[in-house]
Amino acid sequence: MDLRSVYSKVYVLRLGHRPARDKRITTHVGLVARAFGANGFILEGVCDEAVFESLRKVLKVWGGSMVLECGVKGENYVEMWRGSGGEVIHLTMYGLNVDDVIDVIRVSAKPKLIVVGAEKVEKFYYEASDYNVAVGSQPHSEVSALAVFLDRLFRGRWTNIIFEGAKLKIIPHSRGKMVIDVGE
Ligand code: SAM
């Protein structure tokens, strides 16, 4: 089953991207979003073409589709999301433990906006979010927090997603690399 049929939208909003130093980590947030079952990646503040170029390349070769947006004002996006019936989940080490809230989040069919920060996240997001969720109460990274959260949300079933339109497919192999060309 394609997980996107359970929730119409699971989008990731990445706050505070600094083009001079965050290209790689922001790209990794986008790659985790795609691979772990989200269907939208929104970059707040700036439009960093290098990040989107990398994500588009992965989508072209490995398939799948995602809504990609940039340059939005984070606060407006969160308010618009909630106003249109969605719920907002802010990942922060100060939040409630993921194990204590994930079942409630999972059963709600509302579109989900998952917010991750870079450095300091403004108070607004703590107050405006439906859930402030901690993936353990220790600082680590937006990439790891997002991966663990999505894995829990989808109970690990994201590993079975079939990415439509893929040109390449990996055949799992005990040694070496086996990749087949499935594109036209
Ligand atoms: N002190 C910052 C904070 O407010 O959480 C840590 C910043 S961390 C470099 C960047 C982002 O990673 C955070 O905004 C948050 O989204 C995510 N993050 C880091 N550790 C986390 C944790 N234990 N649980 C959930 N999210 C976390």
CSV table of C-alpha atoms and ligand atoms in Angstrom, one decimal:
chain,number,residue,atom,x,y,z
A,1,MET,CA,0.0,0.0,0.0
A,2,ASP,CA,1.2,3.5,-0.8
A,3,LEU,CA,1.5,5.4,2.5
A,4,ARG,CA,0.3,8.5,0.8
A,5,SER,CA,-3.2,7.0,0.6
A,6,VAL,CA,-3.3,7.0,4.5
A,7,TYR,CA,-2.5,10.7,4.8
A,8,SER,CA,-3.3,13.0,1.9
A,9,LYS,CA,-0.3,15.2,2.8
A,10,VAL,CA,2.8,14.7,4.9
A,11,TYR,CA,5.0,17.7,4.3
A,12,VAL,CA,8.2,18.8,5.9
A,13,LEU,CA,8.9,22.5,6.6
A,14,ARG,CA,12.6,23.2,7.0
A,15,LEU,CA,13.2,26.4,8.9
A,16,GLY,CA,16.3,28.6,9.1
A,17,HIS,CA,18.3,27.4,6.1
A,18,ARG,CA,21.6,29.3,5.7
A,19,PRO,CA,22.8,28.8,2.1
A,20,ALA,CA,26.4,29.3,3.0
A,21,ARG,CA,26.6,26.5,5.5
A,22,ASP,CA,23.4,24.3,5.3
A,23,LYS,CA,23.2,23.1,1.7
A,24,ARG,CA,24.2,19.6,2.5
A,25,ILE,CA,22.2,19.1,5.7
A,26,THR,CA,19.1,20.7,4.2
A,27,THR,CA,19.4,18.5,1.1
A,28,HIS,CA,19.6,15.5,3.5
A,29,VAL,CA,16.4,16.7,5.2
A,30,GLY,CA,14.7,16.7,1.8
A,31,LEU,CA,16.1,13.3,0.9
A,32,VAL,CA,14.9,11.8,4.2
A,33,ALA,CA,11.5,13.4,3.7
A,34,ARG,CA,11.2,11.7,0.2
A,35,ALA,CA,12.7,8.3,1.1
A,36,PHE,CA,10.7,8.0,4.4
A,37,GLY,CA,7.3,8.7,2.9
A,38,ALA,CA,6.7,12.5,3.0
A,39,ASN,CA,5.2,14.0,-0.2
A,40,GLY,CA,6.2,17.6,0.3
A,41,PHE,CA,9.3,19.5,1.1
A,42,ILE,CA,9.1,23.2,1.9
A,43,LEU,CA,12.1,25.5,2.5
A,44,GLU,CA,11.3,28.5,4.6
A,45,GLY,CA,12.8,31.9,3.9
A,46,VAL,CA,15.2,31.4,1.0
A,47,CYS,CA,15.2,29.6,-2.3
A,48,ASP,CA,18.4,27.7,-2.6
A,49,GLU,CA,18.5,26.3,-6.1
A,50,ALA,CA,21.4,24.0,-5.3
A,51,VAL,CA,19.2,22.1,-2.7
A,52,PHE,CA,16.3,21.8,-5.1
A,53,GLU,CA,18.5,20.8,-8.0
A,54,SER,CA,19.8,17.9,-6.0
A,55,LEU,CA,16.3,16.8,-4.9
A,56,ARG,CA,15.0,17.0,-8.5
A,57,LYS,CA,17.9,14.9,-9.7
A,58,VAL,CA,17.1,12.2,-7.1
A,59,LEU,CA,13.4,12.3,-8.1
A,60,LYS,CA,14.3,12.0,-11.7
A,61,VAL,CA,16.5,9.0,-11.3
A,62,TRP,CA,15.0,7.2,-8.3
A,63,GLY,CA,11.3,8.2,-8.9
A,64,GLY,CA,8.5,9.5,-6.9
A,65,SER,CA,6.9,12.9,-6.8
A,66,MET,CA,7.0,15.6,-4.2
A,67,VAL,CA,5.7,19.1,-3.8
A,68,LEU,CA,8.7,21.3,-3.6
A,69,GLU,CA,8.3,24.9,-2.5
A,70,CYS,CA,10.7,27.6,-1.2
A,71,GLY,CA,10.8,31.2,-0.1
A,72,VAL,CA,7.7,30.9,2.1
A,73,LYS,CA,7.3,32.7,5.4
A,74,GLY,CA,7.3,29.9,8.0
A,75,GLU,CA,4.7,31.5,10.3
A,76,ASN,CA,2.3,32.1,7.5
A,77,TYR,CA,2.7,28.6,6.2
A,78,VAL,CA,2.0,27.1,9.6
A,79,GLU,CA,-1.1,29.2,10.0
A,80,MET,CA,-2.3,28.4,6.5
A,81,TRP,CA,-1.8,24.7,7.2
A,82,ARG,CA,-3.8,24.8,10.4
A,83,GLY,CA,-6.4,27.0,8.8
A,84,SER,CA,-7.0,24.5,6.1
A,85,GLY,CA,-7.6,21.6,8.6
A,86,GLY,CA,-4.0,20.2,8.8
A,87,GLU,CA,-2.0,19.6,11.9
A,88,VAL,CA,1.5,20.8,12.7
A,89,ILE,CA,4.2,18.7,14.4
A,90,HIS,CA,7.3,20.5,15.5
A,91,LEU,CA,10.3,18.3,16.2
A,92,THR,CA,12.3,19.6,19.1
A,93,MET,CA,14.3,18.0,21.9
A,94,TYR,CA,12.2,20.0,24.4
A,95,GLY,CA,8.9,18.4,23.3
A,96,LEU,CA,7.0,15.4,24.5
A,97,ASN,CA,8.6,12.0,23.9
A,98,VAL,CA,7.7,10.6,20.5
A,99,ASP,CA,6.7,7.3,22.0
A,100,ASP,CA,4.1,9.0,24.1
A,101,VAL,CA,2.4,10.9,21.3
A,102,ILE,CA,3.0,9.0,18.1
A,103,ASP,CA,-0.2,6.8,18.4
A,104,VAL,CA,-2.4,9.8,18.7
A,105,ILE,CA,-0.7,11.5,15.7
A,106,ARG,CA,-0.8,8.4,13.6
A,107,VAL,CA,-4.6,7.8,14.0
A,108,SER,CA,-5.5,11.3,13.0
A,109,ALA,CA,-5.9,11.4,9.2
A,110,LYS,CA,-5.3,15.1,9.1
A,111,PRO,CA,-2.6,16.4,6.7
A,112,LYS,CA,0.6,16.6,8.6
A,113,LEU,CA,3.2,19.4,8.5
A,114,ILE,CA,6.4,18.4,10.2
A,115,VAL,CA,8.6,21.3,11.2
A,116,VAL,CA,12.3,21.0,11.7
A,117,GLY,CA,14.7,23.8,12.6
A,118,ALA,CA,18.4,24.7,12.0
A,119,GLU,CA,19.6,26.7,14.9
A,120,LYS,CA,17.3,28.5,17.3
A,121,VAL,CA,13.6,28.1,16.5
A,122,GLU,CA,11.3,31.0,17.3
A,123,LYS,CA,8.8,30.7,20.2
A,124,PHE,CA,6.0,31.0,17.6
A,125,TYR,CA,6.5,27.4,16.5
A,126,TYR,CA,6.4,26.0,20.0
A,127,GLU,CA,3.1,27.7,20.6
A,128,ALA,CA,1.4,27.4,17.2
A,129,SER,CA,2.2,23.7,16.7
A,130,ASP,CA,-0.3,21.0,17.6
A,131,TYR,CA,2.5,18.8,18.9
A,132,ASN,CA,6.1,19.5,20.0
A,133,VAL,CA,7.7,16.2,19.7
A,134,ALA,CA,11.1,15.1,21.0
A,135,VAL,CA,13.0,12.2,19.5
A,136,GLY,CA,14.8,11.6,22.8
A,137,SER,CA,15.6,14.6,25.0
A,138,GLN,CA,19.1,15.1,23.8
A,139,PRO,CA,20.3,17.4,21.0
A,140,HIS,CA,21.1,15.6,17.7
A,141,SER,CA,20.0,16.7,14.2
A,142,GLU,CA,17.1,17.6,12.1
A,143,VAL,CA,18.0,14.7,9.8
A,144,SER,CA,18.0,12.0,12.5
A,145,ALA,CA,14.9,13.5,14.2
A,146,LEU,CA,12.9,13.5,11.0
A,147,ALA,CA,14.0,10.0,10.0
A,148,VAL,CA,13.0,8.5,13.4
A,149,PHE,CA,9.8,10.4,13.5
A,150,LEU,CA,8.7,9.3,10.0
A,151,ASP,CA,9.7,5.7,10.7
A,152,ARG,CA,7.5,5.7,13.8
A,153,LEU,CA,4.7,7.4,12.0
A,154,PHE,CA,4.7,4.8,9.2
A,155,ARG,CA,5.6,1.9,11.5
A,156,GLY,CA,8.6,1.2,9.3
A,157,ARG,CA,6.5,0.5,6.2
A,158,TRP,CA,8.1,3.4,4.2
A,159,THR,CA,10.7,0.8,3.2
A,160,ASN,CA,8.1,-0.7,0.9
A,161,ILE,CA,7.2,2.4,-1.0
A,162,ILE,CA,7.3,2.0,-4.8
A,163,PHE,CA,8.6,5.2,-6.3
A,164,GLU,CA,6.8,5.7,-9.6
A,165,GLY,CA,8.8,6.7,-12.6
A,166,ALA,CA,12.1,5.4,-11.3
A,167,LYS,CA,14.8,5.0,-13.9
A,168,LEU,CA,17.0,2.8,-11.6
A,169,LYS,CA,16.2,0.2,-9.1
A,170,ILE,CA,18.4,-1.5,-6.6
A,171,ILE,CA,18.3,-5.2,-6.3
A,172,PRO,CA,19.5,-5.9,-2.7
A,173,HIS,CA,22.6,-7.9,-2.8
A,174,SER,CA,24.8,-9.5,-0.1
A,175,ARG,CA,27.9,-8.1,-1.7
A,176,GLY,CA,28.6,-5.3,-4.2
A,177,LYS,CA,26.1,-3.2,-6.0
A,178,MET,CA,23.3,-4.5,-8.2
A,179,VAL,CA,21.3,-1.8,-10.0
A,180,ILE,CA,18.9,-2.4,-12.9
A,181,ASP,CA,17.7,0.1,-15.4
A,182,VAL,CA,13.9,0.2,-15.4
A,183,GLY,CA,13.4,3.4,-17.3
A,184,GLU,CA,12.5,3.8,-20.9
B,1,SAM,N1,18.7,23.5,20.5
B,1,SAM,C1,18.0,23.3,19.3
B,1,SAM,C2,16.5,23.0,19.5
B,1,SAM,O1,15.8,24.0,19.6
B,1,SAM,O2,16.0,21.9,19.4
B,1,SAM,C3,18.7,22.2,18.5
B,1,SAM,C4,18.9,22.6,17.1
B,1,SAM,S1,19.2,21.2,16.1
B,1,SAM,C5,20.8,21.5,15.5
B,1,SAM,C6,18.2,21.5,14.7
B,1,SAM,C7,16.9,20.9,14.7
B,1,SAM,O3,17.1,19.4,14.9
B,1,SAM,C8,15.9,21.3,15.7
B,1,SAM,O4,15.3,22.5,15.4
B,1,SAM,C9,15.0,20.1,15.7
B,1,SAM,O5,14.0,20.2,14.7
B,1,SAM,C10,15.9,18.9,15.4
B,1,SAM,N2,16.3,18.2,16.6
B,1,SAM,C11,17.5,18.0,17.2
B,1,SAM,N3,17.4,17.2,18.2
B,1,SAM,C12,16.2,16.8,18.4
B,1,SAM,C13,15.5,15.9,19.3
B,1,SAM,N4,16.1,15.3,20.3
B,1,SAM,N5,14.2,15.7,19.1
B,1,SAM,C14,13.5,16.3,18.1
B,1,SAM,N6,14.1,17.2,17.2
B,1,SAM,C15,15.4,17.4,17.3
